[in-house]
């Protein structure tokens, strides 16, 4: 699929970042924005990001990447040849509805129409389209050329073929696609991020800590650990006996902390077992000590990169 045409509609920071991702993977990328001034900035911004990646050893040939990105004034001409169209406009239901109606008319009937929406499910703005089965959300971390996770969020009307083709495209582009099984506002990324932000604001509001120290706990503690392992894998390795034992020991305290703010979210045994079964398919409990050592070595590499 490398070398096929990809269109990016919307040339803000996310649109430029997606252009870098797809061009880095060898695709011919055409970018459109309704703002002519924004269009004019795209070549320079793409090259600046490519040069930074090269300077940090993350890209071999920034000139080649930049040469694969073009800017077009006419939306239909930009999206017409594309096998994948990545929308990156403002987070407005009205704007996205109007744009997707146009994209459904002018894009190839076989092209995937993907929205970079960070909160809004595609069913909010594409449900009435004749080609709605080729529409879904592909929400990236920001910037996606450094944070490879991308959330694939289909609606009930999105075809399985659309999801499979998009998953394959992203994998080939060096991304780490995750599948959100049903539409919820905020998807995975922003629901997890939002939970942390809500608690962070409460801690500052209640005089528990300064904003600077809250950020320091994340950047020097949680964030470093999460760069290596997610929250479930972290809990599994923090307690001998793994995730189940961790839930037994720490679950009541987390329940009390949540209840302080009306969030009564218990961890029933069957839910913990389901999570553990999923986790242990990759992080085997019989290899707990070896997994801890592997985690520590990974954290040492992170520490060396941060302090180097």
Short mmCIF file of C-alpha atoms in Angstrom, two decimals:
data_model
loop_
_atom_site.label_atom_id
_atom_site.label_comp_id
_atom_site.label_asym_id
_atom_site.label_seq_id
_atom_site.Cartn_x
_atom_site.Cartn_y
_atom_site.Cartn_z
CA UNK A 1 0.00 0.00 0.00
CA UNK A 2 3.06 2.24 0.30
CA UNK A 3 3.09 4.79 -2.49
CA UNK A 4 -0.69 5.03 -2.79
CA UNK A 5 -2.32 8.43 -2.56
CA UNK A 6 -3.53 9.80 0.77
CA UNK A 7 -5.37 13.09 1.25
CA UNK A 8 -5.32 15.26 4.36
CA UNK A 9 -8.11 17.84 4.68
CA UNK A 10 -7.35 20.54 7.20
CA UNK A 11 -3.78 21.86 7.50
CA UNK A 12 -3.54 22.75 11.16
CA UNK A 13 -1.05 21.06 13.47
CA UNK A 14 -2.77 17.65 13.31
CA UNK A 15 -3.18 17.82 9.54
CA UNK A 16 0.51 18.62 9.03
CA UNK A 17 1.45 15.88 11.48
CA UNK A 18 -0.67 13.30 9.62
CA UNK A 19 0.98 14.40 6.36
CA UNK A 20 4.36 13.64 7.94
CA UNK A 21 3.16 10.21 9.10
CA UNK A 22 1.84 9.14 5.71
CA UNK A 23 4.72 10.65 3.71
CA UNK A 24 7.24 8.97 6.01
CA UNK A 25 5.56 5.67 5.11
CA UNK A 26 6.08 6.35 1.40
CA UNK A 27 2.63 7.62 0.46
CA UNK A 28 2.01 10.48 -1.91
CA UNK A 29 0.17 12.98 0.27
CA UNK A 30 -1.96 15.91 -0.88
CA UNK A 31 -3.12 18.47 1.65
CA UNK A 32 -6.02 20.92 1.42
CA UNK A 33 -7.24 23.70 3.67
CA UNK A 34 -9.89 26.35 3.05
CA UNK A 35 -7.46 28.98 4.33
CA UNK A 36 -4.94 29.94 1.62
CA UNK A 37 -2.52 31.33 4.21
CA UNK A 38 -2.56 28.00 6.03
CA UNK A 39 -1.96 26.13 2.78
CA UNK A 40 1.09 28.28 2.08
CA UNK A 41 2.66 27.26 5.40
CA UNK A 42 2.36 23.50 4.89
CA UNK A 43 5.59 22.84 2.90
CA UNK A 44 7.74 24.72 5.41
CA UNK A 45 6.09 23.09 8.44
CA UNK A 46 6.40 19.59 6.97
CA UNK A 47 10.08 20.16 6.25
CA UNK A 48 10.71 21.57 9.74
CA UNK A 49 9.20 18.49 11.35
CA UNK A 50 11.08 16.17 9.00
CA UNK A 51 14.37 17.92 9.79
CA UNK A 52 13.72 17.58 13.53
CA UNK A 53 13.01 13.87 13.16
CA UNK A 54 16.22 13.43 11.18
CA UNK A 55 18.24 15.40 13.73
CA UNK A 56 17.09 12.97 16.43
CA UNK A 57 17.87 9.87 14.39
CA UNK A 58 14.21 9.10 13.66
CA UNK A 59 14.24 9.72 9.91
CA UNK A 60 16.84 8.98 7.27
CA UNK A 61 15.86 11.34 4.46
CA UNK A 62 13.84 14.46 5.34
CA UNK A 63 14.08 15.80 1.80
CA UNK A 64 12.43 12.68 0.38
CA UNK A 65 9.63 12.89 2.93
CA UNK A 66 8.97 16.54 2.16
CA UNK A 67 8.94 15.85 -1.58
CA UNK A 68 6.02 13.46 -1.14
CA UNK A 69 3.75 16.17 0.31
CA UNK A 70 1.87 18.51 -2.04
CA UNK A 71 -0.70 21.18 -1.34
CA UNK A 72 -3.84 21.60 -3.45
CA UNK A 73 -6.25 24.52 -3.75
CA UNK A 74 -9.16 22.42 -5.02
CA UNK A 75 -10.69 19.95 -2.58
CA UNK A 76 -12.05 17.61 -5.23
CA UNK A 77 -8.70 17.39 -6.98
CA UNK A 78 -6.92 16.70 -3.70
CA UNK A 79 -9.16 13.87 -2.52
CA UNK A 80 -10.10 12.37 -5.91
CA UNK A 81 -7.12 9.97 -6.31
CA UNK A 82 -6.85 9.11 -2.60
CA UNK A 83 -7.41 5.65 -1.13
CA UNK A 84 -7.65 7.26 2.32
CA UNK A 85 -8.88 10.73 3.30
CA UNK A 86 -7.93 11.99 6.77
CA UNK A 87 -10.11 14.90 7.93
CA UNK A 88 -8.42 17.28 10.38
CA UNK A 89 -10.74 20.27 10.66
CA UNK A 90 -12.15 22.02 13.72
CA UNK A 91 -14.01 19.93 16.34
CA UNK A 92 -17.44 21.12 15.24
CA UNK A 93 -20.31 18.79 14.43
CA UNK A 94 -21.75 21.24 11.90
CA UNK A 95 -18.43 21.77 10.10
CA UNK A 96 -17.69 18.05 9.98
CA UNK A 97 -21.19 17.21 8.74
CA UNK A 98 -20.90 19.70 5.89
CA UNK A 99 -17.40 18.57 4.97
CA UNK A 100 -18.17 14.85 5.03
CA UNK A 101 -21.18 15.43 2.77
CA UNK A 102 -18.81 17.01 0.26
CA UNK A 103 -16.15 14.32 0.71
CA UNK A 104 -18.71 11.60 0.14
CA UNK A 105 -19.54 13.19 -3.22
CA UNK A 106 -16.07 14.03 -4.52
CA UNK A 107 -13.83 11.28 -3.12
CA UNK A 108 -13.41 7.97 -4.88
CA UNK A 109 -16.29 5.65 -3.90
CA UNK A 110 -13.71 3.15 -2.59
CA UNK A 111 -11.80 5.67 -0.45
CA UNK A 112 -11.97 5.51 3.34
CA UNK A 113 -13.19 8.74 4.94
CA UNK A 114 -11.57 9.08 8.37
CA UNK A 115 -12.06 11.84 10.93
CA UNK A 116 -9.36 12.92 13.38
CA UNK A 117 -12.10 13.88 15.85
CA UNK A 118 -10.80 13.69 19.41
CA UNK A 119 -14.18 13.46 21.15
CA UNK A 120 -17.01 13.14 18.65
CA UNK A 121 -18.18 9.78 17.22
CA UNK A 122 -18.59 9.61 13.45
CA UNK A 123 -22.28 8.75 13.79
CA UNK A 124 -22.85 12.35 14.91
CA UNK A 125 -21.98 13.76 11.48
CA UNK A 126 -21.93 10.97 8.86
CA UNK A 127 -24.99 8.85 9.63
CA UNK A 128 -27.09 10.23 6.74
CA UNK A 129 -24.47 9.88 4.01
CA UNK A 130 -24.95 7.46 1.10
CA UNK A 131 -21.36 6.27 1.68
CA UNK A 132 -21.54 6.15 5.45
CA UNK A 133 -20.21 2.58 5.52
CA UNK A 134 -16.72 3.87 4.60
CA UNK A 135 -16.64 6.47 7.41
CA UNK A 136 -14.99 6.13 10.82
CA UNK A 137 -12.89 8.04 13.35
CA UNK A 138 -9.11 7.64 13.36
CA UNK A 139 -8.04 9.69 16.37
CA UNK A 140 -4.28 10.11 16.85
CA UNK A 141 -2.15 11.04 19.79
CA UNK A 142 -0.57 14.44 19.25
CA UNK A 143 1.80 14.50 17.45
CA UNK A 144 1.20 11.19 15.66
CA UNK A 145 4.69 11.06 14.15
CA UNK A 146 5.98 10.65 17.74
CA UNK A 147 2.97 9.05 19.48
CA UNK A 148 2.05 6.09 17.29
CA UNK A 149 -1.25 5.16 18.95
CA UNK A 150 -4.31 5.75 16.78
CA UNK A 151 -7.86 4.95 17.84
CA UNK A 152 -10.09 3.31 15.23
CA UNK A 153 -13.68 4.10 16.18
CA UNK A 154 -16.27 2.75 13.73
CA UNK A 155 -19.98 3.44 13.97
CA UNK A 156 -22.55 0.66 13.76
CA UNK A 157 -22.87 1.48 10.07
CA UNK A 158 -19.12 1.33 9.31
CA UNK A 159 -18.24 -1.75 7.26
CA UNK A 160 -15.81 -4.35 8.53
CA UNK A 161 -13.80 -3.89 5.32
CA UNK A 162 -13.34 -0.19 6.11
CA UNK A 163 -11.97 -1.02 9.55
CA UNK A 164 -9.65 -3.73 8.22
CA UNK A 165 -8.27 -1.57 5.42
CA UNK A 166 -7.66 1.33 7.79
CA UNK A 167 -6.00 -0.91 10.35
CA UNK A 168 -3.67 -2.29 7.67
CA UNK A 169 -2.84 1.19 6.35
CA UNK A 170 -1.92 2.46 9.80
CA UNK A 171 0.15 -0.60 10.69
CA UNK A 172 2.11 -0.23 7.47
CA UNK A 173 2.67 3.44 8.32
CA UNK A 174 4.32 2.51 11.62
CA UNK A 175 1.33 3.38 13.77
CA UNK A 176 -0.11 1.36 16.66
CA UNK A 177 -3.84 1.18 15.91
CA UNK A 178 -6.26 0.22 18.66
CA UNK A 179 -9.88 -0.73 18.05
CA UNK A 180 -12.61 0.93 20.08
CA UNK A 181 -15.41 -1.61 20.05
CA UNK A 182 -18.29 0.82 20.45
CA UNK A 183 -18.79 4.56 20.17
CA UNK A 184 -18.35 6.57 23.37
CA UNK A 185 -17.59 10.27 23.59
CA UNK A 186 -13.86 10.83 24.07
CA UNK A 187 -12.99 7.26 23.01
CA UNK A 188 -10.10 5.72 25.03
CA UNK A 189 -7.39 8.38 24.89
CA UNK A 190 -9.39 11.31 26.17
CA UNK A 191 -11.41 9.33 28.68
CA UNK A 192 -8.19 8.15 30.32
CA UNK A 193 -6.59 11.57 30.00
CA UNK A 194 -9.75 13.23 31.30
CA UNK A 195 -9.84 11.05 34.41
CA UNK A 196 -6.33 12.14 35.32
CA UNK A 197 -7.06 15.81 34.56
CA UNK A 198 -10.21 15.81 36.69
CA UNK A 199 -8.26 14.48 39.68
CA UNK A 200 -5.36 16.85 39.00
CA UNK A 201 -7.66 19.87 39.06
CA UNK A 202 -9.31 18.62 42.27
CA UNK A 203 -5.94 18.22 44.02
CA UNK A 204 -5.00 21.80 43.18
CA UNK A 205 -8.47 23.13 44.04
CA UNK A 206 -8.45 21.39 47.43
CA UNK A 207 -4.99 22.67 48.36
CA UNK A 208 -3.37 19.24 48.33
CA UNK A 209 -0.55 20.24 45.97
CA UNK A 210 0.51 22.91 43.51
CA UNK A 211 -0.04 22.50 39.79
CA UNK A 212 3.72 22.31 39.32
CA UNK A 213 4.05 19.43 41.76
CA UNK A 214 1.08 17.59 40.26
CA UNK A 215 2.78 17.83 36.86
CA UNK A 216 6.06 16.69 38.41
CA UNK A 217 4.45 13.54 39.83
CA UNK A 218 3.28 12.66 36.33
CA UNK A 219 6.37 13.65 34.34
CA UNK A 220 8.92 12.22 36.78
CA UNK A 221 6.85 9.28 38.02
CA UNK A 222 3.67 8.05 36.38
CA UNK A 223 4.59 9.30 32.91
CA UNK A 224 7.98 7.59 32.89
CA UNK A 225 6.43 4.32 33.98
CA UNK A 226 3.57 4.62 31.50
CA UNK A 227 6.09 5.16 28.72
CA UNK A 228 7.01 1.50 29.27
CA UNK A 229 3.79 -0.14 30.50
CA UNK A 230 0.10 0.72 30.69
CA UNK A 231 -1.82 0.92 33.98
CA UNK A 232 -2.89 -2.73 34.04
CA UNK A 233 0.59 -4.08 33.25
CA UNK A 234 2.04 -1.66 35.81
CA UNK A 235 -0.29 -2.90 38.55
CA UNK A 236 0.49 -6.50 37.64
CA UNK A 237 4.21 -5.94 38.23
CA UNK A 238 3.87 -3.69 41.28
CA UNK A 239 2.62 -6.49 43.54
CA UNK A 240 3.74 -10.07 43.94
CA UNK A 241 0.71 -12.11 43.00
CA UNK A 242 0.02 -9.83 40.08
CA UNK A 243 -3.08 -7.94 39.10
CA UNK A 244 -5.49 -10.03 41.19
CA UNK A 245 -3.49 -9.49 44.36
CA UNK A 246 -3.07 -5.81 43.56
CA UNK A 247 -6.86 -5.43 43.23
CA UNK A 248 -7.36 -7.16 46.58
CA UNK A 249 -4.84 -4.93 48.36
CA UNK A 250 -5.39 -1.60 46.65
CA UNK A 251 -8.94 -1.83 45.32
CA UNK A 252 -10.66 -0.78 48.59
CA UNK A 253 -8.46 2.31 48.88
CA UNK A 254 -9.12 3.32 45.27
CA UNK A 255 -12.84 2.79 45.88
CA UNK A 256 -12.73 5.12 48.92
CA UNK A 257 -10.82 7.77 46.95
CA UNK A 258 -13.38 7.69 44.18
CA UNK A 259 -16.28 7.77 46.60
CA UNK A 260 -14.99 11.09 47.99
CA UNK A 261 -16.26 12.62 44.74
CA UNK A 262 -19.27 10.39 44.13
CA UNK A 263 -17.47 7.99 41.82
CA UNK A 264 -18.40 4.57 43.13
CA UNK A 265 -16.58 2.24 40.75
CA UNK A 266 -15.90 -1.16 42.27
CA UNK A 267 -13.59 -3.74 40.72
CA UNK A 268 -15.62 -6.94 40.93
CA UNK A 269 -13.65 -10.19 40.85
CA UNK A 270 -15.01 -11.19 37.44
CA UNK A 271 -13.85 -7.89 35.90
CA UNK A 272 -10.38 -8.20 37.44
CA UNK A 273 -10.17 -11.78 36.15
CA UNK A 274 -11.18 -10.67 32.65
CA UNK A 275 -8.51 -7.97 32.62
CA UNK A 276 -5.90 -10.37 34.01
CA UNK A 277 -6.68 -12.99 31.37
CA UNK A 278 -6.25 -10.43 28.61
CA UNK A 279 -3.07 -9.00 30.10
CA UNK A 280 -1.46 -12.36 30.83
CA UNK A 281 -1.70 -13.42 27.23
CA UNK A 282 1.32 -11.14 26.72
CA UNK A 283 2.76 -10.69 30.23
CA UNK A 284 2.82 -14.22 31.62
CA UNK A 285 2.41 -14.40 35.42
CA UNK A 286 4.86 -17.32 35.75
CA UNK A 287 7.57 -14.96 34.48
CA UNK A 288 6.82 -12.20 36.98
CA UNK A 289 10.42 -11.64 38.15
CA UNK A 290 11.74 -11.62 34.59
CA UNK A 291 9.01 -9.18 33.59
CA UNK A 292 9.93 -6.87 36.47
CA UNK A 293 13.56 -6.92 35.34
CA UNK A 294 12.49 -6.21 31.76
CA UNK A 295 10.42 -3.25 33.01
CA UNK A 296 13.35 -1.90 35.02
CA UNK A 297 15.71 -2.15 32.08
CA UNK A 298 13.21 -0.32 29.89
CA UNK A 299 12.90 2.40 32.55
CA UNK A 300 16.68 2.69 32.62
CA UNK A 301 16.65 3.34 28.88
CA UNK A 302 13.95 5.98 29.37
CA UNK A 303 15.95 7.58 32.19
CA UNK A 304 19.05 7.63 30.02
CA UNK A 305 17.14 9.25 27.15
CA UNK A 306 15.56 11.88 29.43
CA UNK A 307 18.77 12.81 31.25
CA UNK A 308 21.18 12.22 28.35
#
